[in-house]
């Protein structure tokens, strides 16, 4: 079985999982947090190098205030509780997205988790928080514009590499595999630039039901794919990434 070097997941279906059980949506998010623990552990065990989880989109700010606040509290609690485990398992914590929009308490937990896991080397866990691919691309363009204004960059030097380097994912390779749970078959503004040549696998399981079995099924499907990157022969190395770094 080929293991993706960088796995990205759109964790979808918490609300539907809860509604099916006549529970409030937040109960689904709480159960979803347990899935995150399981999947992080399993990915590390299987040798995934980078795991990137879509946890909260720029569009999700438009949900009812009660749900947004509950999600932010859950996030804060998750980071506080999981950081010691990440340190123990050698997992380096990272975030992408517009951090400025997050509540101060969440930002503090993020900073603490990043600091405490800075020397970890087993796997990089990135949470996409207040993240939108279009927003990320717009912010990267703004960074480039400022560098040109300040005379640090020549517009002629802008190419795919300089652009990639200004994205939130500058230090991450492109994903080899994207999994979306809960049966929806769309990108929903996740990693628009970075997914150019990723394999896409869709799982019918709602995120709270997603575990080791579903993960391995997705890796089996990934193993059967032939990645060509626009060339004529399939690349045998499945964990190979193009673009990015
Ligand atoms: C995914 O579950 C988690 C977030 C987007 C925060 P949803 O909350 O989107 O659950 P569904 O898709 O409504 O079932
Ligand atoms: C995508 O799920 C965002 C996250 C999983 C964080 P959504 O539930 O927000 O996306 P749509 O509305 O189904 O496209
Ligand atoms: Mg959803």
mmCIF file of C-alpha atoms and ligand atoms in Angstrom:
data_model
loop_
_atom_site.group_PDB
_atom_site.id
_atom_site.type_symbol
_atom_site.label_atom_id
_atom_site.label_comp_id
_atom_site.label_asym_id
_atom_site.label_seq_id
_atom_site.Cartn_x
_atom_site.Cartn_y
_atom_site.Cartn_z
ATOM 1 C CA UNK A 1 0.000 0.000 0.000
ATOM 2 C CA UNK A 2 1.382 3.423 -0.983
ATOM 3 C CA UNK A 3 1.316 5.994 1.780
ATOM 4 C CA UNK A 4 0.872 9.610 0.667
ATOM 5 C CA UNK A 5 3.727 11.845 1.793
ATOM 6 C CA UNK A 6 1.247 14.710 2.215
ATOM 7 C CA UNK A 7 -2.368 13.843 2.989
ATOM 8 C CA UNK A 8 -5.031 16.573 3.078
ATOM 9 C CA UNK A 9 -8.536 15.943 4.424
ATOM 10 C CA UNK A 10 -11.781 17.907 4.171
ATOM 11 C CA UNK A 11 -13.431 16.749 7.388
ATOM 12 C CA UNK A 12 -17.090 17.037 6.420
ATOM 13 C CA UNK A 13 -20.370 15.682 7.834
ATOM 14 C CA UNK A 14 -20.228 16.384 11.573
ATOM 15 C CA UNK A 15 -23.589 18.138 11.487
ATOM 16 C CA UNK A 16 -25.316 15.405 9.485
ATOM 17 C CA UNK A 17 -23.866 12.738 11.775
ATOM 18 C CA UNK A 18 -25.468 14.510 14.748
ATOM 19 C CA UNK A 19 -28.780 15.299 13.025
ATOM 20 C CA UNK A 20 -29.203 11.638 12.096
ATOM 21 C CA UNK A 21 -29.034 10.875 15.815
ATOM 22 C CA UNK A 22 -31.332 13.735 16.868
ATOM 23 C CA UNK A 23 -28.368 15.424 18.557
ATOM 24 C CA UNK A 24 -27.324 19.099 18.335
ATOM 25 C CA UNK A 25 -24.775 19.819 15.572
ATOM 26 C CA UNK A 26 -22.114 20.623 18.135
ATOM 27 C CA UNK A 27 -22.302 17.037 19.411
ATOM 28 C CA UNK A 28 -21.166 16.066 15.914
ATOM 29 C CA UNK A 29 -18.245 18.479 16.111
ATOM 30 C CA UNK A 30 -17.266 17.034 19.489
ATOM 31 C CA UNK A 31 -17.341 13.524 18.036
ATOM 32 C CA UNK A 32 -15.387 14.843 15.049
ATOM 33 C CA UNK A 33 -12.597 15.954 17.373
ATOM 34 C CA UNK A 34 -12.247 12.320 18.468
ATOM 35 C CA UNK A 35 -11.844 11.320 14.807
ATOM 36 C CA UNK A 36 -9.054 13.874 14.489
ATOM 37 C CA UNK A 37 -7.183 12.172 17.350
ATOM 38 C CA UNK A 38 -7.664 8.718 15.792
ATOM 39 C CA UNK A 39 -6.649 9.779 12.293
ATOM 40 C CA UNK A 40 -3.610 11.775 13.453
ATOM 41 C CA UNK A 41 -2.379 8.762 15.391
ATOM 42 C CA UNK A 42 -2.989 6.343 12.516
ATOM 43 C CA UNK A 43 -1.300 8.632 9.975
ATOM 44 C CA UNK A 44 1.782 8.928 12.132
ATOM 45 C CA UNK A 45 1.850 5.155 12.594
ATOM 46 C CA UNK A 46 1.592 4.560 8.836
ATOM 47 C CA UNK A 47 4.347 7.050 8.059
ATOM 48 C CA UNK A 48 2.484 10.017 6.565
ATOM 49 C CA UNK A 49 4.879 12.988 6.535
ATOM 50 C CA UNK A 50 2.381 15.830 6.391
ATOM 51 C CA UNK A 51 -1.268 15.784 7.414
ATOM 52 C CA UNK A 52 -3.385 18.858 6.668
ATOM 53 C CA UNK A 53 -6.928 19.055 8.030
ATOM 54 C CA UNK A 54 -9.600 21.515 6.915
ATOM 55 C CA UNK A 55 -11.204 22.461 10.219
ATOM 56 C CA UNK A 56 -12.857 25.850 9.588
ATOM 57 C CA UNK A 57 -13.317 27.735 6.316
ATOM 58 C CA UNK A 58 -13.574 31.483 5.652
ATOM 59 C CA UNK A 59 -17.193 30.730 4.627
ATOM 60 C CA UNK A 60 -17.902 28.943 7.927
ATOM 61 C CA UNK A 61 -17.814 32.373 9.682
ATOM 62 C CA UNK A 62 -21.271 32.861 8.142
ATOM 63 C CA UNK A 63 -22.831 30.043 10.204
ATOM 64 C CA UNK A 64 -25.079 30.864 13.194
ATOM 65 C CA UNK A 65 -23.140 32.596 15.968
ATOM 66 C CA UNK A 66 -23.837 29.816 18.459
ATOM 67 C CA UNK A 67 -22.223 27.201 16.224
ATOM 68 C CA UNK A 68 -19.191 29.391 15.455
ATOM 69 C CA UNK A 69 -18.628 30.133 19.146
ATOM 70 C CA UNK A 70 -18.998 26.488 20.114
ATOM 71 C CA UNK A 71 -16.497 25.501 17.393
ATOM 72 C CA UNK A 72 -14.000 28.082 18.639
ATOM 73 C CA UNK A 73 -14.318 26.806 22.213
ATOM 74 C CA UNK A 74 -13.896 23.233 21.011
ATOM 75 C CA UNK A 75 -10.802 24.225 19.076
ATOM 76 C CA UNK A 76 -9.271 25.957 22.064
ATOM 77 C CA UNK A 77 -9.952 22.921 24.253
ATOM 78 C CA UNK A 78 -8.622 20.523 21.617
ATOM 79 C CA UNK A 79 -5.328 22.402 21.334
ATOM 80 C CA UNK A 80 -4.896 22.623 25.097
ATOM 81 C CA UNK A 81 -5.586 18.926 25.611
ATOM 82 C CA UNK A 82 -3.733 17.550 22.589
ATOM 83 C CA UNK A 83 -0.472 19.509 22.733
ATOM 84 C CA UNK A 84 1.209 17.180 25.298
ATOM 85 C CA UNK A 85 0.212 14.207 23.137
ATOM 86 C CA UNK A 86 1.681 15.865 20.045
ATOM 87 C CA UNK A 87 4.951 16.499 21.882
ATOM 88 C CA UNK A 88 5.030 12.877 23.086
ATOM 89 C CA UNK A 89 4.415 11.583 19.542
ATOM 90 C CA UNK A 90 6.833 13.921 17.788
ATOM 91 C CA UNK A 91 4.146 15.813 15.897
ATOM 92 C CA UNK A 92 4.922 19.364 14.836
ATOM 93 C CA UNK A 93 1.866 21.614 14.906
ATOM 94 C CA UNK A 94 1.235 24.185 12.197
ATOM 95 C CA UNK A 95 -1.686 26.323 10.989
ATOM 96 C CA UNK A 96 -2.725 27.944 7.717
ATOM 97 C CA UNK A 97 -5.442 30.554 7.225
ATOM 98 C CA UNK A 98 -6.220 34.082 8.346
ATOM 99 C CA UNK A 99 -5.242 33.892 12.021
ATOM 100 C CA UNK A 100 -6.237 37.509 12.612
ATOM 101 C CA UNK A 101 -9.904 36.600 12.498
ATOM 102 C CA UNK A 102 -9.604 33.976 15.252
ATOM 103 C CA UNK A 103 -10.454 34.811 18.894
ATOM 104 C CA UNK A 104 -7.479 35.792 21.048
ATOM 105 C CA UNK A 105 -7.823 32.700 23.280
ATOM 106 C CA UNK A 106 -7.521 30.396 20.242
ATOM 107 C CA UNK A 107 -4.540 32.345 18.912
ATOM 108 C CA UNK A 108 -2.778 31.929 22.250
ATOM 109 C CA UNK A 109 -3.271 28.147 22.204
ATOM 110 C CA UNK A 110 -1.970 28.053 18.620
ATOM 111 C CA UNK A 111 1.163 29.985 19.556
ATOM 112 C CA UNK A 112 1.752 27.738 22.569
ATOM 113 C CA UNK A 113 1.237 24.530 20.573
ATOM 114 C CA UNK A 114 3.586 25.730 17.827
ATOM 115 C CA UNK A 115 6.293 26.612 20.322
ATOM 116 C CA UNK A 116 6.037 23.389 22.297
ATOM 117 C CA UNK A 117 6.147 21.171 19.194
ATOM 118 C CA UNK A 118 8.791 23.162 17.287
ATOM 119 C CA UNK A 119 11.442 20.431 17.649
ATOM 120 C CA UNK A 120 9.155 17.525 16.673
ATOM 121 C CA UNK A 121 10.067 15.656 13.485
ATOM 122 C CA UNK A 122 7.828 12.598 13.084
ATOM 123 C CA UNK A 123 4.982 14.309 11.221
ATOM 124 C CA UNK A 124 3.708 17.825 10.531
ATOM 125 C CA UNK A 125 0.063 18.366 11.449
ATOM 126 C CA UNK A 126 -1.416 21.473 9.838
ATOM 127 C CA UNK A 127 -4.876 22.744 10.754
ATOM 128 C CA UNK A 128 -6.572 24.980 8.187
ATOM 129 C CA UNK A 129 -8.413 27.509 10.353
ATOM 130 C CA UNK A 130 -10.325 30.478 9.030
ATOM 131 C CA UNK A 131 -8.852 29.208 5.770
ATOM 132 C CA UNK A 132 -10.002 29.843 2.229
ATOM 133 C CA UNK A 133 -7.933 29.110 -0.874
ATOM 134 C CA UNK A 134 -9.029 32.340 -2.569
ATOM 135 C CA UNK A 135 -8.270 34.358 0.553
ATOM 136 C CA UNK A 136 -4.830 32.742 0.774
ATOM 137 C CA UNK A 137 -4.073 33.541 -2.879
ATOM 138 C CA UNK A 138 -5.248 37.152 -2.417
ATOM 139 C CA UNK A 139 -3.076 37.561 0.698
ATOM 140 C CA UNK A 140 -0.068 36.115 -1.194
ATOM 141 C CA UNK A 141 -0.650 38.642 -4.001
ATOM 142 C CA UNK A 142 -0.752 41.423 -1.420
ATOM 143 C CA UNK A 143 2.580 40.252 0.055
ATOM 144 C CA UNK A 144 4.174 40.301 -3.386
ATOM 145 C CA UNK A 145 2.779 43.787 -4.053
ATOM 146 C CA UNK A 146 4.277 45.105 -0.814
ATOM 147 C CA UNK A 147 7.675 43.591 -1.677
ATOM 148 C CA UNK A 148 7.568 45.293 -5.089
ATOM 149 C CA UNK A 149 6.491 48.624 -3.556
ATOM 150 C CA UNK A 150 9.372 48.421 -1.110
ATOM 151 C CA UNK A 151 11.816 47.615 -3.903
ATOM 152 C CA UNK A 152 12.651 44.144 -2.585
ATOM 153 C CA UNK A 153 11.221 42.322 -5.610
ATOM 154 C CA UNK A 154 11.085 42.889 -9.354
ATOM 155 C CA UNK A 155 7.709 42.096 -10.961
ATOM 156 C CA UNK A 156 9.607 40.195 -13.687
ATOM 157 C CA UNK A 157 10.726 37.698 -11.047
ATOM 158 C CA UNK A 158 7.212 36.560 -10.165
ATOM 159 C CA UNK A 159 6.759 32.952 -11.209
ATOM 160 C CA UNK A 160 5.127 29.826 -9.731
ATOM 161 C CA UNK A 161 7.914 29.427 -7.204
ATOM 162 C CA UNK A 162 7.936 32.996 -5.913
ATOM 163 C CA UNK A 163 4.155 32.820 -5.658
ATOM 164 C CA UNK A 164 4.145 29.450 -3.820
ATOM 165 C CA UNK A 165 6.633 30.947 -1.390
ATOM 166 C CA UNK A 166 4.136 33.624 -0.302
ATOM 167 C CA UNK A 167 1.272 31.206 0.327
ATOM 168 C CA UNK A 168 0.519 30.035 3.871
ATOM 169 C CA UNK A 169 1.769 26.618 2.716
ATOM 170 C CA UNK A 170 5.220 27.919 1.698
ATOM 171 C CA UNK A 171 6.912 25.274 3.867
ATOM 172 C CA UNK A 172 4.655 22.365 2.852
ATOM 173 C CA UNK A 173 4.881 20.082 -0.179
ATOM 174 C CA UNK A 174 1.754 19.846 -2.371
ATOM 175 C CA UNK A 175 -0.743 17.200 -1.199
ATOM 176 C CA UNK A 176 -0.434 13.800 -2.866
ATOM 177 C CA UNK A 177 -3.912 12.757 -1.780
ATOM 178 C CA UNK A 178 -7.048 14.680 -0.811
ATOM 179 C CA UNK A 179 -9.817 12.846 1.030
ATOM 180 C CA UNK A 180 -13.259 14.394 1.499
ATOM 181 C CA UNK A 181 -15.696 12.641 3.796
ATOM 182 C CA UNK A 182 -19.497 12.584 3.885
ATOM 183 C CA UNK A 183 -20.126 12.057 0.187
ATOM 184 C CA UNK A 184 -19.817 15.659 -1.060
ATOM 185 C CA UNK A 185 -17.715 15.904 -4.212
ATOM 186 C CA UNK A 186 -16.328 19.403 -4.203
ATOM 187 C CA UNK A 187 -13.268 21.357 -3.055
ATOM 188 C CA UNK A 188 -15.139 24.063 -1.071
ATOM 189 C CA UNK A 189 -12.262 26.569 -1.312
ATOM 190 C CA UNK A 190 -9.592 24.250 0.129
ATOM 191 C CA UNK A 191 -5.955 24.454 -1.128
ATOM 192 C CA UNK A 192 -6.966 25.677 -4.606
ATOM 193 C CA UNK A 193 -3.399 26.268 -5.761
ATOM 194 C CA UNK A 194 -1.842 23.256 -4.070
ATOM 195 C CA UNK A 195 -4.294 20.558 -5.238
ATOM 196 C CA UNK A 196 -3.381 21.001 -8.930
ATOM 197 C CA UNK A 197 -2.095 17.406 -9.259
ATOM 198 C CA UNK A 198 -3.394 15.705 -6.109
ATOM 199 C CA UNK A 199 -5.381 12.486 -6.298
ATOM 200 C CA UNK A 200 -8.949 12.915 -4.987
ATOM 201 C CA UNK A 201 -10.732 10.236 -2.965
ATOM 202 C CA UNK A 202 -14.264 10.623 -1.634
ATOM 203 C CA UNK A 203 -15.550 8.664 1.341
ATOM 204 C CA UNK A 204 -19.228 8.228 2.154
ATOM 205 C CA UNK A 205 -18.497 8.091 5.895
ATOM 206 C CA UNK A 206 -19.399 11.153 7.943
ATOM 207 C CA UNK A 207 -16.268 12.538 9.607
ATOM 208 C CA UNK A 208 -17.162 11.249 13.121
ATOM 209 C CA UNK A 209 -17.356 7.719 11.660
ATOM 210 C CA UNK A 210 -14.072 8.002 9.778
ATOM 211 C CA UNK A 211 -11.277 5.894 11.279
ATOM 212 C CA UNK A 212 -8.395 3.577 10.502
ATOM 213 C CA UNK A 213 -10.451 1.271 8.248
ATOM 214 C CA UNK A 214 -11.718 4.133 6.070
ATOM 215 C CA UNK A 215 -8.248 5.697 5.988
ATOM 216 C CA UNK A 216 -6.633 2.494 4.793
ATOM 217 C CA UNK A 217 -9.376 2.034 2.166
ATOM 218 C CA UNK A 218 -8.532 5.505 0.841
ATOM 219 C CA UNK A 219 -4.815 4.645 0.746
ATOM 220 C CA UNK A 220 -5.618 1.422 -1.148
ATOM 221 C CA UNK A 221 -7.515 3.452 -3.732
ATOM 222 C CA UNK A 222 -4.635 5.954 -3.896
ATOM 223 C CA UNK A 223 -2.247 3.025 -4.498
ATOM 224 C CA UNK A 224 -4.231 1.995 -7.594
ATOM 225 C CA UNK A 225 -4.031 5.460 -9.174
ATOM 226 C CA UNK A 226 -1.551 6.251 -11.938
ATOM 227 C CA UNK A 227 -0.115 9.715 -11.460
ATOM 228 C CA UNK A 228 1.175 11.274 -14.650
ATOM 229 C CA UNK A 229 1.577 14.967 -13.833
ATOM 230 C CA UNK A 230 0.744 15.806 -17.453
ATOM 231 C CA UNK A 231 3.484 13.533 -18.798
ATOM 232 C CA UNK A 232 3.128 10.326 -20.759
ATOM 233 C CA UNK A 233 4.310 7.709 -18.322
ATOM 234 C CA UNK A 234 3.016 7.099 -14.824
ATOM 235 C CA UNK A 235 5.380 8.082 -12.050
ATOM 236 C CA UNK A 236 5.968 5.064 -9.826
ATOM 237 C CA UNK A 237 6.737 7.143 -6.751
ATOM 238 C CA UNK A 238 3.262 7.899 -5.344
ATOM 239 C CA UNK A 239 4.512 10.171 -2.605
ATOM 240 C CA UNK A 240 6.158 12.473 -5.147
ATOM 241 C CA UNK A 241 4.861 16.018 -5.312
ATOM 242 C CA UNK A 242 5.003 18.559 -8.085
ATOM 243 C CA UNK A 243 5.032 22.326 -7.654
ATOM 244 C CA UNK A 244 5.359 23.767 -4.182
ATOM 245 C CA UNK A 245 8.410 22.485 -2.319
HETATM 246 C C1 LIG B 1 -17.575 19.742 8.975
HETATM 247 O O1 LIG B 1 -18.859 19.344 9.296
HETATM 248 C C2 LIG B 1 -16.964 20.643 10.028
HETATM 249 C C3 LIG B 1 -16.995 22.084 9.695
HETATM 250 C C4 LIG B 1 -17.289 22.598 8.535
HETATM 251 C C5 LIG B 1 -16.669 23.014 10.761
HETATM 252 P P1 LIG B 1 -20.139 20.210 8.909
HETATM 253 O O2 LIG B 1 -20.423 21.126 10.060
HETATM 254 O O3 LIG B 1 -19.967 20.874 7.621
HETATM 255 O O4 LIG B 1 -21.242 19.091 8.840
HETATM 256 P P2 LIG B 1 -22.364 18.947 7.721
HETATM 257 O O5 LIG B 1 -21.663 18.988 6.400
HETATM 258 O O6 LIG B 1 -23.315 20.071 7.928
HETATM 259 O O7 LIG B 1 -22.979 17.605 7.984
HETATM 260 C C1 LIG B 2 -15.866 22.449 4.066
HETATM 261 O O1 LIG B 2 -17.081 21.956 4.511
HETATM 262 C C2 LIG B 2 -15.126 23.144 5.175
HETATM 263 C C3 LIG B 2 -14.623 22.294 6.248
HETATM 264 C C4 LIG B 2 -14.705 21.003 6.295
HETATM 265 C C5 LIG B 2 -13.965 22.986 7.308
HETATM 266 P P1 LIG B 2 -18.426 22.789 4.394
HETATM 267 O O2 LIG B 2 -19.503 21.933 4.961
HETATM 268 O O3 LIG B 2 -18.252 24.140 5.000
HETATM 269 O O4 LIG B 2 -18.562 22.969 2.819
HETATM 270 P P2 LIG B 2 -19.856 22.987 1.889
HETATM 271 O O5 LIG B 2 -20.741 24.080 2.398
HETATM 272 O O6 LIG B 2 -20.499 21.647 1.993
HETATM 273 O O7 LIG B 2 -19.304 23.236 0.532
HETATM 274 MG MG1 LIG B 3 -20.393 20.369 5.686
#
